[in-house]
Structures are given as structure tokens and as C-alpha cells.
Amino acid sequence: MLDNVNPTQTVSWEKLKAHQKEVTAIRTLFNQDPQRAQKFSRRFENILIDFSKNQLTSETLNLLEAWAEECKLKEAIAEMFSG
């Protein structure tokens, strides 16, 4: 069994909170990057997932990935599905 990790008491969470203050308005993000819709959209067969209209950047995604690793999310998912 995995050790319980409180997600809001991690280094990565603190970095995400600090980063949140740096991210500007969505309109500004689109003005800064005309390719934003393409960069932050994924297509799977006939399904389009567009998260470009969310207040995030590439740095946000990197920080979220680090947070998931710190919280051992992959291990928790594997444990959940292993019974």
C-alpha cells in the first residue's frame, strides 16, 4: 500500500500556487501565442479536447506533471486497479 501523501502539502503544490499568480488572462495568452489553440488541443478519433481556453501555460503543465509524480499518482492508479 502506498504511503498517504497529502497533495496540498507538497513542494510541487506550493510551486503551482506561486505559478498561478504569474499566469495572465486567457485573452492575453492567446495574444501572446497565436498557435495556442493548436498547442493545447488534442484529438482522439472524432473527439477534440481543447484546453487552450483554460488559464494555463506549458509551465503549468510541467508543474502539474511534477505534482502528479510527487503524489505518486501512477502508483496510486496501478494500486487501485490491482485490487
XYZ file of C-alpha atoms in Angstrom, residues 19 22-24 29 32 36 40 51 54-64:
20
model
C 2.787 29.956 -10.629
C 2.038 34.571 -12.803
C -0.462 33.303 -15.384
C -2.249 36.124 -17.158
C -2.305 34.207 -23.519
C 0.998 36.211 -26.894
C -2.184 28.400 -28.616
C -3.235 22.986 -26.200
C -7.865 23.080 -23.081
C -8.028 27.487 -19.697
C -5.695 29.698 -17.756
C -2.571 27.578 -18.197
C 0.789 27.561 -19.937
C 3.381 24.954 -20.841
C 4.968 25.690 -17.471
C 1.629 24.921 -15.785
C 1.565 21.514 -17.454
C 5.143 20.823 -16.363
C 4.275 21.752 -12.789
C 1.152 19.573 -12.850
